[in-house]
Coordinates of N, CA, C and O in Angstrom, one line a residue:
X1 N -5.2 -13.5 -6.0 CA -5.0 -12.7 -4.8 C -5.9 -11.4 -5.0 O -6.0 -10.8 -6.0
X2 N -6.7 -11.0 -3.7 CA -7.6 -9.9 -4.0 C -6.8 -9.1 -2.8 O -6.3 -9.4 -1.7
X3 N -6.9 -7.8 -3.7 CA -5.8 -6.6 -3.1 C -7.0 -5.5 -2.9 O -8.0 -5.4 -3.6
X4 N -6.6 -4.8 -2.0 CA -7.5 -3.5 -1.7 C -6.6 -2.5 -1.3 O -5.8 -2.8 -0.5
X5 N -6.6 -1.2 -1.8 CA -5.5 -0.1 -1.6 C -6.8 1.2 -1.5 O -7.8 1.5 -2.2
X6 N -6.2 1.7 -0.2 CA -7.0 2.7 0.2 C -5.9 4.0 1.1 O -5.0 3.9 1.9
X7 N -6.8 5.1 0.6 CA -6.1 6.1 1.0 C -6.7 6.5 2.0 O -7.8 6.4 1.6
X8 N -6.8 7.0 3.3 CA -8.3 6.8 4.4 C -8.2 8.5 5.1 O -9.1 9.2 5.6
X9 N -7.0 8.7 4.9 CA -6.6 10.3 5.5 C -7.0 10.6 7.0 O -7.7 11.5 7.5
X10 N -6.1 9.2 7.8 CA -6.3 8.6 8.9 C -6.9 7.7 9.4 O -7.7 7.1 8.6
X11 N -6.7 7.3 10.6 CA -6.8 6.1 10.5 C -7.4 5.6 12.5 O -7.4 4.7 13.3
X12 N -7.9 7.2 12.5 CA -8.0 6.9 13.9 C -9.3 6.6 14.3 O -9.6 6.0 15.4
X13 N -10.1 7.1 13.2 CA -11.7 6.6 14.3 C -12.1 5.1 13.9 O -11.9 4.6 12.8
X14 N -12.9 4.5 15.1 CA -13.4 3.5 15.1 C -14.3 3.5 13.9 O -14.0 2.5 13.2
X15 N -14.8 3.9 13.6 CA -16.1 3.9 12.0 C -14.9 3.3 11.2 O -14.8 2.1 10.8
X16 N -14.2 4.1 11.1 CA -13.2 4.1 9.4 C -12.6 2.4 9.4 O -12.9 1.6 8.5
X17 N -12.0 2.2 10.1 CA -11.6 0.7 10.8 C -12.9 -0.1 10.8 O -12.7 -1.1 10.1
X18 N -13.9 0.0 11.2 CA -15.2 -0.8 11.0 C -15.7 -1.1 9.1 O -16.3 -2.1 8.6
X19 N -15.3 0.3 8.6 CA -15.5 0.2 7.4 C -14.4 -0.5 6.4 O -14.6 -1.0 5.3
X20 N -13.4 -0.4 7.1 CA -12.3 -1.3 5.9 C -12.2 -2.8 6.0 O -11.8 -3.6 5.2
X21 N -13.0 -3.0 7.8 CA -13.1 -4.8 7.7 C -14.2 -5.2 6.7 O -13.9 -6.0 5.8
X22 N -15.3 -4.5 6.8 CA -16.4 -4.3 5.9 C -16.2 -5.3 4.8 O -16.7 -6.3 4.4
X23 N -14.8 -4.1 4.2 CA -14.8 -4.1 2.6 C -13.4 -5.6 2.5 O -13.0 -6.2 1.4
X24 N -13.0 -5.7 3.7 CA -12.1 -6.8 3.2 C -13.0 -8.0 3.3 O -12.8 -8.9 2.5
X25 N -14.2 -8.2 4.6 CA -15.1 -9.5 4.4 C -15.4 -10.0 3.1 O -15.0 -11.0 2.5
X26 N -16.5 -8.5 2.9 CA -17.3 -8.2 1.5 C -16.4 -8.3 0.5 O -17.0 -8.6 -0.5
X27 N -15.4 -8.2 0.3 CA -14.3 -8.6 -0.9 C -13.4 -9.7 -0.9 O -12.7 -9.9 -1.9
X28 N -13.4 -10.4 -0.1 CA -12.5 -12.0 0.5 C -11.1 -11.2 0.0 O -10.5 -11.6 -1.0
X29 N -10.6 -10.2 0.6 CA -9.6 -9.0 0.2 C -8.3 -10.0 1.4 O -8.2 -9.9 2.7
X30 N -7.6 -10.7 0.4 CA -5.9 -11.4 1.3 C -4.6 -10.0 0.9 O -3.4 -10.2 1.1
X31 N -4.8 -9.1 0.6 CA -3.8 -7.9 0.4 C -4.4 -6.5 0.8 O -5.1 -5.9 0.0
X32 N -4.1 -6.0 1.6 CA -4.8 -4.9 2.3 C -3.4 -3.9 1.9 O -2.2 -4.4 2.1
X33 N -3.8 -2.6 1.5 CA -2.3 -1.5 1.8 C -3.2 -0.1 1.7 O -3.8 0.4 0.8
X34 N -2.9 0.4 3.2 CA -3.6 1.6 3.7 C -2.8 3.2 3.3 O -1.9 3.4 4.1
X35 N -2.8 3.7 2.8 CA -2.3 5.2 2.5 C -2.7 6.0 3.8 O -3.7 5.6 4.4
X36 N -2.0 7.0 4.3 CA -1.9 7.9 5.1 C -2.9 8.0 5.9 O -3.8 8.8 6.0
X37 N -2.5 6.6 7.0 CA -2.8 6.7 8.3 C -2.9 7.8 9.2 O -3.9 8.3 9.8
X38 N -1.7 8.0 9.2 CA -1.4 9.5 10.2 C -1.4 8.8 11.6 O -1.9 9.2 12.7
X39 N -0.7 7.5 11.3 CA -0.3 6.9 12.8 C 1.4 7.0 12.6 O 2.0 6.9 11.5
X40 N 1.7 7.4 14.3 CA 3.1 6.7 14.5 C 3.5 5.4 15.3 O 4.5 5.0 15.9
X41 N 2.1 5.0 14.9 CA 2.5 3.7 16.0 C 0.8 3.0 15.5 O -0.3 3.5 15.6
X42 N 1.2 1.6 15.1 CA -0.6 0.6 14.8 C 0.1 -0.7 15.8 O 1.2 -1.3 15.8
X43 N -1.0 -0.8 16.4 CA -1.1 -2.3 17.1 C -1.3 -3.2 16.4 O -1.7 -3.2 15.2
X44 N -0.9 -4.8 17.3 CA -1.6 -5.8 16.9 C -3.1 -5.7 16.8 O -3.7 -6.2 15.9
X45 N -3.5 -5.1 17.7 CA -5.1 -5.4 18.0 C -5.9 -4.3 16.9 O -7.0 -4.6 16.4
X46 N -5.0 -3.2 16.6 CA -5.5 -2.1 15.5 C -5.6 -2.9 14.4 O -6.7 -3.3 14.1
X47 N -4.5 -3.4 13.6 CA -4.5 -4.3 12.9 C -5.6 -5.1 12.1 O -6.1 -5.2 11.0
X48 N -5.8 -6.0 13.8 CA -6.9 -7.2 13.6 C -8.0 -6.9 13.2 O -8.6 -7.5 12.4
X49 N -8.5 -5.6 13.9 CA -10.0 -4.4 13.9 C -10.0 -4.3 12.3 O -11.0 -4.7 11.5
X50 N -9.0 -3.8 11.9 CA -9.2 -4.1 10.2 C -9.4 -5.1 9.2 O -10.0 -5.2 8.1
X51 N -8.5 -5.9 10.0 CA -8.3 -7.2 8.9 C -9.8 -8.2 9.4 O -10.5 -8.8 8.6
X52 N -9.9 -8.0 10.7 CA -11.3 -9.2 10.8 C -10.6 -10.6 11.3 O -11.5 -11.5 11.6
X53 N -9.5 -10.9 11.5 CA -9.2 -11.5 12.4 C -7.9 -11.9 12.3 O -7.3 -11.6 11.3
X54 N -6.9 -12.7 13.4 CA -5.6 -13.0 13.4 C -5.0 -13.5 12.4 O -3.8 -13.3 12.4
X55 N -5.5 -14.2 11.5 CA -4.9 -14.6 10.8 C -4.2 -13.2 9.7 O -4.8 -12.7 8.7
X56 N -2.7 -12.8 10.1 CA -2.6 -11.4 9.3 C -1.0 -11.6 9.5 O -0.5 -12.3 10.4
X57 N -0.4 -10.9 8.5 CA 1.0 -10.2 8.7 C 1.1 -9.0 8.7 O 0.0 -8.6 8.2
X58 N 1.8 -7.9 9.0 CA 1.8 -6.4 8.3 C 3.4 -6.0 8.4 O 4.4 -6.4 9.1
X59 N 3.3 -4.9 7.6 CA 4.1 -4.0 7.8 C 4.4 -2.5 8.2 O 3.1 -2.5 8.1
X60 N 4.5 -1.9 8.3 CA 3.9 -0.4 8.6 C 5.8 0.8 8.0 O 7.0 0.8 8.2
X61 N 5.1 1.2 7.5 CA 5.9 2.5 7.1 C 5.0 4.0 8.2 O 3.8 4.2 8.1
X62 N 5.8 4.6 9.0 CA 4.9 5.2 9.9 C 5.0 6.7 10.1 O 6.1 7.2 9.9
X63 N 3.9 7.4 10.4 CA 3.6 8.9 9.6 C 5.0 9.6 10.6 O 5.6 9.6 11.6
X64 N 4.7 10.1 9.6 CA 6.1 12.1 10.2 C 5.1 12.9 11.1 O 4.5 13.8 10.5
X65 N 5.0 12.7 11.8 CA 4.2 14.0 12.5 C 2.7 13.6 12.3 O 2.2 12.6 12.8
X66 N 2.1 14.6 11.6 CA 0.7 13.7 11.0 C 0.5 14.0 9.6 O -0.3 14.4 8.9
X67 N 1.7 13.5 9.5 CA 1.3 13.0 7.8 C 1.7 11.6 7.3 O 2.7 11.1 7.9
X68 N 1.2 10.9 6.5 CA 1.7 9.8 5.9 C 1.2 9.0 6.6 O 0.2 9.1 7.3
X69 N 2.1 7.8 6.2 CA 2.1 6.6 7.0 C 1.5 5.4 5.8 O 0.9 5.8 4.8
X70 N 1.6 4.5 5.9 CA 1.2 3.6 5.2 C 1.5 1.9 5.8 O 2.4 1.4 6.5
X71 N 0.6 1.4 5.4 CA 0.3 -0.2 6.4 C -0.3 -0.7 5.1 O -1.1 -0.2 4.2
X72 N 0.5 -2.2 5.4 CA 0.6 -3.2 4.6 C -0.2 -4.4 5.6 O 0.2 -4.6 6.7
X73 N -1.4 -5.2 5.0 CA -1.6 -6.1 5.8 C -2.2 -7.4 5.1 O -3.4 -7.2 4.7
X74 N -1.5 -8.6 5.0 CA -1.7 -9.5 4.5 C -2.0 -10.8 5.2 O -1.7 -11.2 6.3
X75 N -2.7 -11.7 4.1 CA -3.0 -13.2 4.6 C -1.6 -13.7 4.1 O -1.2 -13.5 3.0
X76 N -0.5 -14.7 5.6 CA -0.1 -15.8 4.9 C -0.2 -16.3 4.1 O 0.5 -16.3 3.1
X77 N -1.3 -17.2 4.2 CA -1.4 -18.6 3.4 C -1.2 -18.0 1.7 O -0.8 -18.7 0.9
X78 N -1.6 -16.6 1.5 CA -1.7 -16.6 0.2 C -0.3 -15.6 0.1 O 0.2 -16.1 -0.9
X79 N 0.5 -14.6 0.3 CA 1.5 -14.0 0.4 C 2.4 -14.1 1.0 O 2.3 -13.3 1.9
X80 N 3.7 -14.9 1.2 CA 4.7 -15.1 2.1 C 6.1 -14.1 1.7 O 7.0 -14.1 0.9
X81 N 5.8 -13.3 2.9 CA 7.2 -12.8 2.6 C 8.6 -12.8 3.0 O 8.8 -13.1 4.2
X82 N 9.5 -12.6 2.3 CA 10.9 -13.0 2.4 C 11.5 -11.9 3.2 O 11.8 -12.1 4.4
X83 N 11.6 -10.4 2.4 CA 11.8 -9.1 3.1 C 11.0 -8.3 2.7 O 9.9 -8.5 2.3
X84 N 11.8 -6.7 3.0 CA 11.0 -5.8 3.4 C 11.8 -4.4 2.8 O 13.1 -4.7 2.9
X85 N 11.7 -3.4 2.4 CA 12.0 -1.7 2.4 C 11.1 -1.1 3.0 O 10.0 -1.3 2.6
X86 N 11.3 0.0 4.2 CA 10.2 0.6 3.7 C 11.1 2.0 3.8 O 12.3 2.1 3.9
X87 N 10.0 3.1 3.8 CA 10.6 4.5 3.7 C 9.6 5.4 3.9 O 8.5 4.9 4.1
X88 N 9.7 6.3 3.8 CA 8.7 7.4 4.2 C 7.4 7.5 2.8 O 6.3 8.2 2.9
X89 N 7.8 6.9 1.9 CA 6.7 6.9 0.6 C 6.5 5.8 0.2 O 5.5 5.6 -0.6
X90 N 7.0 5.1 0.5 CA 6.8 3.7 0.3 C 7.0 2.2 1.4 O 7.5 2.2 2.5
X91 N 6.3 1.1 0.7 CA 6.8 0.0 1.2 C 6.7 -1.3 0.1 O 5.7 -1.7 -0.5
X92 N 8.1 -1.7 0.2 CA 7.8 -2.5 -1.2 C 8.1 -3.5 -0.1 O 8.8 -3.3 1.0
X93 N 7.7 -4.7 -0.5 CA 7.2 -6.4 0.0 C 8.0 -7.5 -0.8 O 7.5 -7.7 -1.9
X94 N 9.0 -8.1 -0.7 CA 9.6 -9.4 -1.2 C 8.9 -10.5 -0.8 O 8.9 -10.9 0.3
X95 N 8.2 -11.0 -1.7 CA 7.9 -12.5 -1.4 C 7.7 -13.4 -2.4 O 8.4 -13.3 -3.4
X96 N 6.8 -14.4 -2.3 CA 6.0 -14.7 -3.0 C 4.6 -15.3 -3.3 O 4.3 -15.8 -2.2
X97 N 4.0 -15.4 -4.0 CA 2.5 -15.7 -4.3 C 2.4 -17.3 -3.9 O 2.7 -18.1 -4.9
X98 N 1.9 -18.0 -2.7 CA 2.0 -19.0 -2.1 C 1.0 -20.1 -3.2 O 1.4 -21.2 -3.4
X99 N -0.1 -19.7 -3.7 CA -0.7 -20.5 -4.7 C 0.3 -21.6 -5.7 O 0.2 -22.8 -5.9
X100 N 1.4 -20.5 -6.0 CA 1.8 -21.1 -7.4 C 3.1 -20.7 -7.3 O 3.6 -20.8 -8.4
X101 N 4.3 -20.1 -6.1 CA 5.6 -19.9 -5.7 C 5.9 -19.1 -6.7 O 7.1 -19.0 -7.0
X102 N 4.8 -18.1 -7.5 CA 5.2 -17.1 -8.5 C 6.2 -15.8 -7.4 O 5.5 -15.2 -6.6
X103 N 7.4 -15.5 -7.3 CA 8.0 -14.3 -7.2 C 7.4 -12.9 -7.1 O 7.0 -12.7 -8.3
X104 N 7.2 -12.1 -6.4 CA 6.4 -11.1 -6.4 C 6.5 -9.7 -5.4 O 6.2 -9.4 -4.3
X105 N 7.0 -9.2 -6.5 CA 7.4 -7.8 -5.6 C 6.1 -6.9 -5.0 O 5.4 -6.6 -6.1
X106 N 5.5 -6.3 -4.0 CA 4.5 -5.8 -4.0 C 5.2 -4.1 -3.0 O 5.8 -4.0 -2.0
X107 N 4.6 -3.3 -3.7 CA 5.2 -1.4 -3.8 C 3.6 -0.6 -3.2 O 2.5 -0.5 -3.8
X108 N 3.7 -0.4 -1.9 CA 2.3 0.5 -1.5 C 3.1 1.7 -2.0 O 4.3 1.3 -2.2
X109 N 2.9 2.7 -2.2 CA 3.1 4.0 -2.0 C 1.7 5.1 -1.7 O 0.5 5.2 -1.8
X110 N 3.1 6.2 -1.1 CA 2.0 7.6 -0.8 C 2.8 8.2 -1.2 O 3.7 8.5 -0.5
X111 N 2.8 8.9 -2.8 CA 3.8 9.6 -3.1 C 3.7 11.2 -2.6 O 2.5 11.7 -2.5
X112 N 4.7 11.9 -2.2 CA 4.9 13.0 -1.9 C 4.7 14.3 -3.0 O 5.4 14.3 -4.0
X113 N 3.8 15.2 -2.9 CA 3.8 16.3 -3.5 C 4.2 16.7 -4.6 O 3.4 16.8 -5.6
X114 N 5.8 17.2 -4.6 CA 6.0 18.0 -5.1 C 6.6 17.3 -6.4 O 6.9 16.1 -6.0
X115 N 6.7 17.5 -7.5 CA 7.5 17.1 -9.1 C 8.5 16.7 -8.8 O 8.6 15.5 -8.9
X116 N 9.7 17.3 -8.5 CA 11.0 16.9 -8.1 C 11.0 15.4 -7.1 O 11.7 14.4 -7.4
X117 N 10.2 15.4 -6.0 CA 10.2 14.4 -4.7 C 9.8 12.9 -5.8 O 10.3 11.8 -5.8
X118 N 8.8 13.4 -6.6 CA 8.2 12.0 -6.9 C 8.9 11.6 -8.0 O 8.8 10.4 -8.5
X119 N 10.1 13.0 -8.7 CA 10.7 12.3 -9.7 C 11.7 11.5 -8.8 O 12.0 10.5 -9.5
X120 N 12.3 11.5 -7.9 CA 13.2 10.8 -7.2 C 12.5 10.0 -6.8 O 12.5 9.4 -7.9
X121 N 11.7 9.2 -6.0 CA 11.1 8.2 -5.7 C 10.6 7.3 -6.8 O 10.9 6.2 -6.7
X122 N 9.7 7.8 -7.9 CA 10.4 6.8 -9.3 C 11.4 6.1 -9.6 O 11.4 4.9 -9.9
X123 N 12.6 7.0 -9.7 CA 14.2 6.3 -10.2 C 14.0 5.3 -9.4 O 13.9 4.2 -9.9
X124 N 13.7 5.6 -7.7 CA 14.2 4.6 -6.7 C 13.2 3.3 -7.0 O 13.6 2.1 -7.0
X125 N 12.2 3.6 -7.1 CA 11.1 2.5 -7.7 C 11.8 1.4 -8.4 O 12.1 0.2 -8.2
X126 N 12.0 2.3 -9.6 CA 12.0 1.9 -11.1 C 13.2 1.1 -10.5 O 12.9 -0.1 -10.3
X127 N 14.8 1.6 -10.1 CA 15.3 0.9 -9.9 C 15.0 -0.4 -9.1 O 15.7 -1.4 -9.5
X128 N 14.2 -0.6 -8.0 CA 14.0 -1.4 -7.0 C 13.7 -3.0 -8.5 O 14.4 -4.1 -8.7
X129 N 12.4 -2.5 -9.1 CA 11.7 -3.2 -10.0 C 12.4 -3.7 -11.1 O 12.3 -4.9 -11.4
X130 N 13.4 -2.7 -11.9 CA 14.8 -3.6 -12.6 C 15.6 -4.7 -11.9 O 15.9 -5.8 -12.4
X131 N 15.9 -4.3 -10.4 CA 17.0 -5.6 -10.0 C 15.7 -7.1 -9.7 O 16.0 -8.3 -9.4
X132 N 14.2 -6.7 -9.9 CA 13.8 -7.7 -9.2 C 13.3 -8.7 -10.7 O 12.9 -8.3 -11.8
X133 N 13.4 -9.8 -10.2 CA 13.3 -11.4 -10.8 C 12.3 -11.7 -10.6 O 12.2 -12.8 -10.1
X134 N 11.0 -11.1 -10.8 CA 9.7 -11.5 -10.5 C 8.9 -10.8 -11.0 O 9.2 -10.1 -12.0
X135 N 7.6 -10.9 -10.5 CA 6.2 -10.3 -11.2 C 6.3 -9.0 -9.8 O 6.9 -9.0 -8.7
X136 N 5.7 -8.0 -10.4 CA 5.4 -6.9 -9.9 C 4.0 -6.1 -9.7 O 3.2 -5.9 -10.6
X137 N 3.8 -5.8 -8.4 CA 2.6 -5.0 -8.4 C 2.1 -3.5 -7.4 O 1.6 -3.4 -6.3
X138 N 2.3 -2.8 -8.2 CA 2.3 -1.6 -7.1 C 1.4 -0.7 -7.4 O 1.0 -0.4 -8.5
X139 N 1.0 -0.2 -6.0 CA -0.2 0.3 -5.6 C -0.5 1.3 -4.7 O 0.5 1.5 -4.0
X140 N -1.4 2.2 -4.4 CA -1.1 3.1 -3.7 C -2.2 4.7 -4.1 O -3.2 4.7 -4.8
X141 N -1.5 5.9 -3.4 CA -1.9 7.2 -3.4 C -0.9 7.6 -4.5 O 0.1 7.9 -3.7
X142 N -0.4 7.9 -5.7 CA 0.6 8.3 -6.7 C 0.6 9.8 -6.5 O 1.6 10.5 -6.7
X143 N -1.0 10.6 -5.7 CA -0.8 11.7 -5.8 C -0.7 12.5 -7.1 O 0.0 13.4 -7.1
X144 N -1.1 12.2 -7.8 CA -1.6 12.6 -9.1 C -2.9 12.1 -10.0 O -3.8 11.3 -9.7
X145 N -2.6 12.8 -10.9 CA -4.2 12.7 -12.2 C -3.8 12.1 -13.0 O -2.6 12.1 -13.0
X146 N -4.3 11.3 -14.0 CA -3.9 11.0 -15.0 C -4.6 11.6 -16.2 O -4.4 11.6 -17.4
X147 N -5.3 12.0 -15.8 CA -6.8 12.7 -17.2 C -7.3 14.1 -17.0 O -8.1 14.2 -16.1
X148 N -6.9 15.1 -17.7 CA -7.1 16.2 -17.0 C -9.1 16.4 -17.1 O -9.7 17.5 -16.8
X149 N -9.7 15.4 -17.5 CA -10.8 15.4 -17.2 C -11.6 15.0 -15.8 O -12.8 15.2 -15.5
X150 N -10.6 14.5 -14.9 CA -10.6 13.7 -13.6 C -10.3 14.9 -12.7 O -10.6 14.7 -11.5
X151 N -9.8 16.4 -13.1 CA -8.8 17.5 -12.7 C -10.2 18.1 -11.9 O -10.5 18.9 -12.9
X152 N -10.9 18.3 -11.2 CA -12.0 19.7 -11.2 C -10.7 20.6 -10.0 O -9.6 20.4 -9.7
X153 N -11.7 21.4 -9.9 CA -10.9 23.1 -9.4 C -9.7 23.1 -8.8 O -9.4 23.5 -7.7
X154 N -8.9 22.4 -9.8 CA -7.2 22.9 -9.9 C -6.9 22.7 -11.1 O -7.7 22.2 -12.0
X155 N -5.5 23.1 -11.3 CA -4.5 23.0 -12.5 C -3.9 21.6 -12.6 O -3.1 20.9 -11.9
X156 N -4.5 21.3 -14.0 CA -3.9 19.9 -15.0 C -2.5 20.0 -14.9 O -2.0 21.0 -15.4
X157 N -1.8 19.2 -14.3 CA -0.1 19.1 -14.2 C -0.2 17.7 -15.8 O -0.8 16.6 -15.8
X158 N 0.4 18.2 -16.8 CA 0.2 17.0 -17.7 C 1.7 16.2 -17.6 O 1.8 15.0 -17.6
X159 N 2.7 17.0 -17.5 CA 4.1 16.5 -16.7 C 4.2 15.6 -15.8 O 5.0 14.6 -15.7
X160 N 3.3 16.2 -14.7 CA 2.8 15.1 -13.6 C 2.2 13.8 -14.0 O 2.8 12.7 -13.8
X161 N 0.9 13.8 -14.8 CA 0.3 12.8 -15.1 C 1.5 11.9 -15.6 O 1.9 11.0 -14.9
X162 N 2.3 12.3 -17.2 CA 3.3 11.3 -17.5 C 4.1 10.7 -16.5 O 5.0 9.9 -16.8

């Protein structure tokens, strides 16, 4: 399965959408999960403009105002899903891997700011990922560093990174 996770910091001009069909052609990309659209509302037809053509499922977790948002968009044939959570930071995917009926949890996130927010959206993760009977894969905006070499003109959170 080829997955593409992008953070786009909207999602409204036609270029930006011309550019992510681009990279799912040029990548034969069957898992698409968009980070902070800053839509409250994506069409079928928005959708398609990205994916390159009907053949698609999605889901959408949808922005507060203009922030957030996050879109999930996938090929059937190769991802079938069962259900769905979503939430304002996340969207995790029940299904499974159609190739080989491998089980397969899939987690977009856009984690939120602050230390405290993302320590609670972990627990909820982590829990989600303990009750699940399958393979796992999550992806996204974490909103964090992991290297304070990666850090330029701000402050290394090393608490964060862990």
């Amino acid at each position: 399965m080829n997955c593409l996770s992008l953070n786009v910091q909207g999602l409204g001009s036609k270029a930006k959408k011309d550019w992510i069909k681009e990279l799912n052609n040029k990548h034969k990309v069957n898992f698409l999960s968009v980070q902070e659209t800053k839509l409250d509302c994506i069409s079928d037809m928005d959708v398609k403009v990205l994916w390159g053509n009907y053949k698609f499922e999605y889901t959408i977790s949808e922005a507060v105002g203009n922030s957030g948002g996050i879109l999930c968009v996938w090929d059937p044939s190769v991802f079938r899903k069962e259900h769905h959570v979503v939430s304002d930071n996340f969207v995790a995917l029940y299904g499974s891997w159609v190739s080989n009926q491998v089980k397969l949890l899939v987690v977009s996130i856009y984690a939120p700011q602050s230390i405290t927010s993302k320590r609670s959206l972990w627990n909820y993760i982590s829990s989600l990922i303990s009750h699940w009977d399958g393979h796992c894969m999550v992806m996204g905006d974490f909103n964090e560093v992991r290297c304070m070499k990666d850090r330029l003109g701000s402050v290394y959170n090393a608490q964060g990174a862990n």
